[in-house]
C-alpha cells in the first residue's frame, strides 16, 4: 500500500468544499463504465456488442442506398479513363 498517496488524498479530500465533496461521492458511487478520465461517456465502439455493431453498420449502409449516382458505361470505359495512348 502506498501510504504517502493515501495521506495526500486524505488532505485533498479534507480541503474540498461541501459541493465538491458531494460531487466526489457521486463519482465514487458511479460504476466505472460511466466515468472516464475526461468525465465523458465511452464511445459506442467500446461498449457495443458485436451484434449491436453489426446492426448499426447495416442501418448505416441502408441509409446510403439512395445516394448512389450511377455512371454510364461510357464514363467508366477504358478509353474514357486512359484516352488514346501512344
Short mmCIF file of N, CA, C and O in Angstrom, two decimals:
data_model
loop_
_atom_site.label_atom_id
_atom_site.label_comp_id
_atom_site.label_asym_id
_atom_site.label_seq_id
_atom_site.Cartn_x
_atom_site.Cartn_y
_atom_site.Cartn_z
N UNK A 1 0.85 -1.18 0.00
CA UNK A 1 0.00 0.00 0.00
C UNK A 1 0.90 1.23 0.00
O UNK A 1 1.91 1.27 0.65
N UNK A 2 0.45 2.25 -0.72
CA UNK A 2 1.21 3.49 -0.82
C UNK A 2 0.67 4.47 0.22
O UNK A 2 -0.30 5.20 -0.01
N UNK A 3 1.31 4.50 1.37
CA UNK A 3 0.82 5.32 2.49
C UNK A 3 0.87 6.80 2.17
O UNK A 3 -0.06 7.56 2.49
N UNK A 4 1.92 7.24 1.50
CA UNK A 4 2.04 8.67 1.17
C UNK A 4 0.92 9.11 0.23
O UNK A 4 0.39 10.19 0.37
N UNK A 5 0.59 8.26 -0.73
CA UNK A 5 -0.51 8.58 -1.64
C UNK A 5 -1.82 8.72 -0.89
O UNK A 5 -2.58 9.67 -1.10
N UNK A 6 -2.09 7.79 0.00
CA UNK A 6 -3.33 7.83 0.78
C UNK A 6 -3.38 9.09 1.65
O UNK A 6 -4.42 9.75 1.74
N UNK A 7 -2.26 9.44 2.26
CA UNK A 7 -2.22 10.65 3.08
C UNK A 7 -2.46 11.90 2.24
O UNK A 7 -3.20 12.80 2.63
N UNK A 8 -1.87 11.93 1.04
CA UNK A 8 -2.08 13.07 0.14
C UNK A 8 -3.54 13.17 -0.27
O UNK A 8 -4.12 14.27 -0.30
N UNK A 9 -4.14 12.04 -0.61
CA UNK A 9 -5.55 12.05 -0.99
C UNK A 9 -6.43 12.51 0.16
O UNK A 9 -7.39 13.27 -0.05
N UNK A 10 -6.12 12.08 1.37
CA UNK A 10 -6.90 12.49 2.54
C UNK A 10 -6.82 14.00 2.72
O UNK A 10 -7.83 14.66 3.01
N UNK A 11 -5.66 14.59 2.51
CA UNK A 11 -5.51 16.04 2.63
C UNK A 11 -6.34 16.76 1.57
O UNK A 11 -6.99 17.77 1.85
N UNK A 12 -6.31 16.23 0.36
CA UNK A 12 -7.09 16.85 -0.73
C UNK A 12 -8.57 16.78 -0.41
O UNK A 12 -9.30 17.77 -0.56
N UNK A 13 -9.04 15.62 0.03
CA UNK A 13 -10.47 15.46 0.34
C UNK A 13 -10.88 16.39 1.47
O UNK A 13 -11.95 17.00 1.43
N UNK A 14 -10.04 16.55 2.47
CA UNK A 14 -10.36 17.44 3.59
C UNK A 14 -10.43 18.90 3.15
O UNK A 14 -11.17 19.68 3.74
N UNK A 15 -9.73 19.24 2.10
CA UNK A 15 -9.73 20.64 1.64
C UNK A 15 -10.90 20.96 0.71
O UNK A 15 -11.09 22.12 0.32
N UNK A 16 -11.70 19.96 0.33
CA UNK A 16 -12.82 20.17 -0.59
C UNK A 16 -13.97 20.91 0.09
O UNK A 16 -14.22 20.73 1.28
N UNK A 17 -14.67 21.70 -0.72
CA UNK A 17 -15.89 22.35 -0.23
C UNK A 17 -16.99 21.30 -0.13
O UNK A 17 -16.88 20.21 -0.71
N UNK A 18 -18.09 21.61 0.56
CA UNK A 18 -19.19 20.64 0.64
C UNK A 18 -19.73 20.23 -0.73
O UNK A 18 -20.04 19.06 -0.95
N UNK A 19 -19.81 21.17 -1.66
CA UNK A 19 -20.29 20.85 -3.01
C UNK A 19 -19.32 19.90 -3.71
O UNK A 19 -19.73 18.95 -4.38
N UNK A 20 -18.03 20.17 -3.55
CA UNK A 20 -17.03 19.32 -4.18
C UNK A 20 -17.03 17.92 -3.56
O UNK A 20 -16.89 16.93 -4.27
N UNK A 21 -17.23 17.84 -2.26
CA UNK A 21 -17.31 16.53 -1.60
C UNK A 21 -18.51 15.74 -2.10
O UNK A 21 -18.44 14.53 -2.33
N UNK A 22 -19.63 16.44 -2.28
CA UNK A 22 -20.83 15.79 -2.79
C UNK A 22 -20.58 15.23 -4.20
O UNK A 22 -20.95 14.09 -4.50
N UNK A 23 -19.93 16.02 -5.04
CA UNK A 23 -19.61 15.57 -6.40
C UNK A 23 -18.66 14.37 -6.35
O UNK A 23 -18.83 13.40 -7.09
N UNK A 24 -17.67 14.42 -5.48
CA UNK A 24 -16.73 13.30 -5.33
C UNK A 24 -17.47 12.03 -4.90
O UNK A 24 -17.22 10.95 -5.44
N UNK A 25 -18.38 12.15 -3.97
CA UNK A 25 -19.14 10.98 -3.52
C UNK A 25 -19.95 10.38 -4.66
O UNK A 25 -20.03 9.16 -4.80
N UNK A 26 -20.55 11.24 -5.50
CA UNK A 26 -21.32 10.75 -6.64
C UNK A 26 -20.41 9.98 -7.60
O UNK A 26 -20.78 8.93 -8.11
N UNK A 27 -19.24 10.54 -7.86
CA UNK A 27 -18.29 9.89 -8.77
C UNK A 27 -17.82 8.55 -8.22
O UNK A 27 -17.66 7.60 -8.97
N UNK A 28 -17.60 8.47 -6.93
CA UNK A 28 -17.14 7.22 -6.33
C UNK A 28 -18.21 6.15 -6.33
O UNK A 28 -17.91 4.96 -6.40
N UNK A 29 -19.48 6.55 -6.28
CA UNK A 29 -20.58 5.59 -6.28
C UNK A 29 -20.92 5.11 -7.69
O UNK A 29 -21.50 4.04 -7.84
N UNK A 30 -20.58 5.89 -8.71
CA UNK A 30 -20.94 5.55 -10.09
C UNK A 30 -20.12 4.34 -10.56
O UNK A 30 -18.96 4.19 -10.20
N UNK A 31 -20.75 3.47 -11.37
CA UNK A 31 -20.00 2.34 -11.93
C UNK A 31 -18.85 2.85 -12.80
O UNK A 31 -18.96 3.92 -13.41
N UNK A 32 -17.74 2.13 -12.88
CA UNK A 32 -16.57 2.59 -13.63
C UNK A 32 -16.86 2.91 -15.09
O UNK A 32 -16.28 3.82 -15.65
N UNK A 33 -17.80 2.19 -15.74
CA UNK A 33 -18.06 2.46 -17.16
C UNK A 33 -18.76 3.79 -17.39
O UNK A 33 -18.79 4.29 -18.50
N UNK A 34 -19.32 4.39 -16.34
CA UNK A 34 -19.98 5.68 -16.51
C UNK A 34 -19.03 6.85 -16.33
O UNK A 34 -19.38 7.97 -16.61
N UNK A 35 -17.85 6.60 -15.86
CA UNK A 35 -16.88 7.67 -15.67
C UNK A 35 -15.63 7.34 -16.43
O UNK A 35 -15.28 6.20 -16.64
N UNK A 36 -14.96 8.38 -16.88
CA UNK A 36 -13.68 8.22 -17.55
C UNK A 36 -12.79 9.35 -17.11
O UNK A 36 -13.19 10.22 -16.35
N UNK A 37 -11.58 9.37 -17.63
CA UNK A 37 -10.63 10.40 -17.23
C UNK A 37 -11.16 11.79 -17.57
O UNK A 37 -10.89 12.75 -16.87
N UNK A 38 -11.92 11.91 -18.63
CA UNK A 38 -12.45 13.21 -19.05
C UNK A 38 -13.88 13.42 -18.60
O UNK A 38 -14.47 14.45 -18.87
N UNK A 39 -14.49 12.44 -17.95
CA UNK A 39 -15.86 12.57 -17.49
C UNK A 39 -16.87 12.40 -18.60
O UNK A 39 -18.03 12.76 -18.45
N UNK A 40 -16.47 11.82 -19.74
CA UNK A 40 -17.37 11.63 -20.86
C UNK A 40 -17.77 10.16 -20.94
O UNK A 40 -17.08 9.29 -20.41
N UNK A 41 -18.86 9.90 -21.65
CA UNK A 41 -19.27 8.52 -21.86
C UNK A 41 -18.30 7.86 -22.82
O UNK A 41 -17.73 8.50 -23.68
N UNK A 42 -18.16 6.54 -22.67
CA UNK A 42 -17.29 5.80 -23.58
C UNK A 42 -17.95 5.71 -24.95
O UNK A 42 -19.17 5.65 -25.06
N UNK A 43 -17.17 5.67 -26.00
CA UNK A 43 -17.73 5.60 -27.36
C UNK A 43 -18.47 4.29 -27.61
O UNK A 43 -18.20 3.27 -26.97
N UNK A 44 -19.37 4.35 -28.57
CA UNK A 44 -20.20 3.20 -28.93
C UNK A 44 -19.35 1.97 -29.25
O UNK A 44 -19.64 0.87 -28.79
N UNK A 45 -18.29 2.15 -30.03
CA UNK A 45 -17.49 1.00 -30.46
C UNK A 45 -16.81 0.30 -29.29
O UNK A 45 -16.45 -0.86 -29.39
N UNK A 46 -16.64 0.98 -28.16
CA UNK A 46 -16.03 0.35 -27.00
C UNK A 46 -17.05 -0.43 -26.16
O UNK A 46 -16.69 -1.39 -25.49
N UNK A 47 -18.29 -0.01 -26.19
CA UNK A 47 -19.29 -0.62 -25.31
C UNK A 47 -20.25 -1.55 -26.03
O UNK A 47 -20.90 -2.36 -25.39
N UNK A 48 -20.36 -1.46 -27.35
CA UNK A 48 -21.34 -2.26 -28.09
C UNK A 48 -20.90 -3.70 -28.24
O UNK A 48 -19.70 -3.99 -28.36
N UNK A 49 -21.88 -4.58 -28.26
CA UNK A 49 -21.61 -5.98 -28.53
C UNK A 49 -21.41 -6.16 -30.03
O UNK A 49 -21.79 -5.27 -30.82
N UNK A 50 -20.84 -7.28 -30.47
CA UNK A 50 -20.69 -7.50 -31.91
C UNK A 50 -22.03 -7.41 -32.66
O UNK A 50 -22.10 -6.86 -33.76
N UNK A 51 -23.09 -7.91 -32.06
CA UNK A 51 -24.41 -7.85 -32.70
C UNK A 51 -24.88 -6.41 -32.83
O UNK A 51 -25.45 -6.02 -33.86
N UNK A 52 -24.65 -5.59 -31.81
CA UNK A 52 -25.04 -4.18 -31.88
C UNK A 52 -24.24 -3.43 -32.93
O UNK A 52 -24.78 -2.60 -33.66
N UNK A 53 -22.94 -3.74 -33.04
CA UNK A 53 -22.12 -3.09 -34.06
C UNK A 53 -22.57 -3.49 -35.46
O UNK A 53 -22.64 -2.66 -36.36
N UNK A 54 -22.90 -4.78 -35.64
CA UNK A 54 -23.37 -5.25 -36.94
C UNK A 54 -24.68 -4.57 -37.32
O UNK A 54 -24.86 -4.13 -38.46
N UNK A 55 -25.59 -4.47 -36.36
CA UNK A 55 -26.88 -3.82 -36.62
C UNK A 55 -26.67 -2.35 -36.99
O UNK A 55 -27.27 -1.83 -37.95
N UNK A 56 -25.80 -1.66 -36.27
CA UNK A 56 -25.53 -0.25 -36.56
C UNK A 56 -24.91 -0.09 -37.94
O UNK A 56 -25.25 0.84 -38.68
N UNK A 57 -24.03 -1.01 -38.32
CA UNK A 57 -23.42 -0.94 -39.64
C UNK A 57 -24.46 -1.14 -40.74
O UNK A 57 -24.50 -0.41 -41.73
N UNK A 58 -25.34 -2.13 -40.55
CA UNK A 58 -26.39 -2.37 -41.55
C UNK A 58 -27.31 -1.15 -41.69
O UNK A 58 -27.68 -0.76 -42.80
N UNK A 59 -27.66 -0.53 -40.57
CA UNK A 59 -28.51 0.66 -40.62
C UNK A 59 -27.80 1.80 -41.34
O UNK A 59 -28.40 2.52 -42.13
N UNK A 60 -26.51 1.95 -41.09
CA UNK A 60 -25.74 2.99 -41.76
C UNK A 60 -25.70 2.72 -43.27
O UNK A 60 -25.90 3.62 -44.07
N UNK A 61 -25.46 1.47 -43.66
CA UNK A 61 -25.40 1.12 -45.08
C UNK A 61 -26.74 1.36 -45.76
O UNK A 61 -26.80 1.89 -46.88
N UNK A 62 -27.84 1.00 -45.09
CA UNK A 62 -29.17 1.21 -45.65
C UNK A 62 -29.45 2.69 -45.85
O UNK A 62 -30.13 3.09 -46.80
N UNK A 63 -28.92 3.53 -44.98
CA UNK A 63 -29.20 4.96 -45.08
C UNK A 63 -28.50 5.62 -46.27
O UNK A 63 -28.82 6.74 -46.62
N UNK A 64 -27.59 4.91 -46.92
CA UNK A 64 -26.85 5.48 -48.05
C UNK A 64 -27.26 4.91 -49.40
O UNK A 64 -26.72 5.30 -50.41
N UNK A 65 -28.20 4.00 -49.43
CA UNK A 65 -28.54 3.36 -50.69
C UNK A 65 -29.14 4.31 -51.71
O UNK A 65 -28.94 4.13 -52.89
N UNK A 66 -29.85 5.32 -51.30
CA UNK A 66 -30.46 6.25 -52.25
C UNK A 66 -29.51 7.32 -52.75
O UNK A 66 -29.83 8.08 -53.65
N UNK A 67 -28.30 7.37 -52.21
CA UNK A 67 -27.36 8.42 -52.57
C UNK A 67 -26.47 8.06 -53.75
O UNK A 67 -25.59 8.83 -54.11
N UNK A 68 -26.67 6.91 -54.33
CA UNK A 68 -25.78 6.47 -55.42
C UNK A 68 -26.05 7.27 -56.68
O UNK A 68 -27.17 7.49 -57.07
N UNK A 69 -24.99 7.68 -57.32
CA UNK A 69 -25.12 8.27 -58.65
C UNK A 69 -24.39 7.33 -59.59
O UNK A 69 -23.21 7.07 -59.44
N UNK A 70 -25.13 6.78 -60.52
CA UNK A 70 -24.56 5.78 -61.43
C UNK A 70 -23.86 6.46 -62.58
O UNK A 70 -24.34 7.45 -63.14
N UNK A 71 -22.71 5.92 -62.93
CA UNK A 71 -22.00 6.40 -64.11
C UNK A 71 -22.37 5.51 -65.28
O UNK A 71 -22.59 4.30 -65.12
N UNK A 72 -22.38 6.10 -66.44
CA UNK A 72 -22.70 5.32 -67.63
C UNK A 72 -21.52 4.42 -67.98
O UNK A 72 -20.40 4.61 -67.52
N UNK A 73 -21.79 3.43 -68.82
CA UNK A 73 -20.72 2.54 -69.28
C UNK A 73 -19.65 3.34 -70.02
O UNK A 73 -18.47 3.05 -69.91
N UNK A 74 -20.10 4.36 -70.74
CA UNK A 74 -19.16 5.21 -71.48
C UNK A 74 -18.21 5.92 -70.51
O UNK A 74 -17.01 6.04 -70.75
N UNK A 75 -18.75 6.41 -69.40
CA UNK A 75 -17.93 7.17 -68.44
C UNK A 75 -16.87 6.30 -67.77
O UNK A 75 -15.82 6.80 -67.38
N UNK A 76 -17.13 5.01 -67.64
CA UNK A 76 -16.16 4.16 -66.97
C UNK A 76 -15.43 3.22 -67.93
O UNK A 76 -14.75 2.30 -67.51
N UNK A 77 -15.54 3.48 -69.20
CA UNK A 77 -14.84 2.63 -70.16
C UNK A 77 -13.34 2.93 -70.13
O UNK A 77 -12.89 4.01 -69.73
N UNK A 78 -12.54 1.95 -70.54
CA UNK A 78 -11.09 2.09 -70.56
C UNK A 78 -10.68 3.29 -71.42
O UNK A 78 -9.78 4.04 -71.03
N UNK A 79 -11.34 3.48 -72.54
CA UNK A 79 -10.98 4.58 -73.43
C UNK A 79 -11.20 5.94 -72.78
O UNK A 79 -10.39 6.85 -72.93
N UNK A 80 -12.30 6.07 -72.05
CA UNK A 80 -12.56 7.37 -71.42
C UNK A 80 -11.65 7.62 -70.22
O UNK A 80 -11.35 8.77 -69.90
N UNK A 81 -11.19 6.56 -69.60
CA UNK A 81 -10.30 6.73 -68.45
C UNK A 81 -8.87 7.03 -68.91
O UNK A 81 -8.24 7.97 -68.43
N UNK A 82 -8.36 6.24 -69.86
CA UNK A 82 -6.97 6.39 -70.28
C UNK A 82 -6.81 7.22 -71.53
O UNK A 82 -5.70 7.68 -71.83
N UNK A 83 -7.86 7.40 -72.29
CA UNK A 83 -7.75 8.15 -73.54
C UNK A 83 -6.90 7.38 -74.54
O UNK A 83 -6.64 6.20 -74.39
N UNK A 84 -6.47 8.10 -75.54
CA UNK A 84 -5.62 7.43 -76.54
C UNK A 84 -4.20 7.37 -76.03
O UNK A 84 -3.63 8.37 -75.60
N UNK A 85 -3.63 6.20 -76.06
CA UNK A 85 -2.25 6.01 -75.60
C UNK A 85 -1.37 5.84 -76.80
O UNK A 85 -1.70 5.16 -77.75
N UNK A 86 -0.24 6.42 -76.75
CA UNK A 86 0.70 6.30 -77.87
C UNK A 86 1.55 5.07 -77.76
O UNK A 86 1.90 4.58 -76.77
#
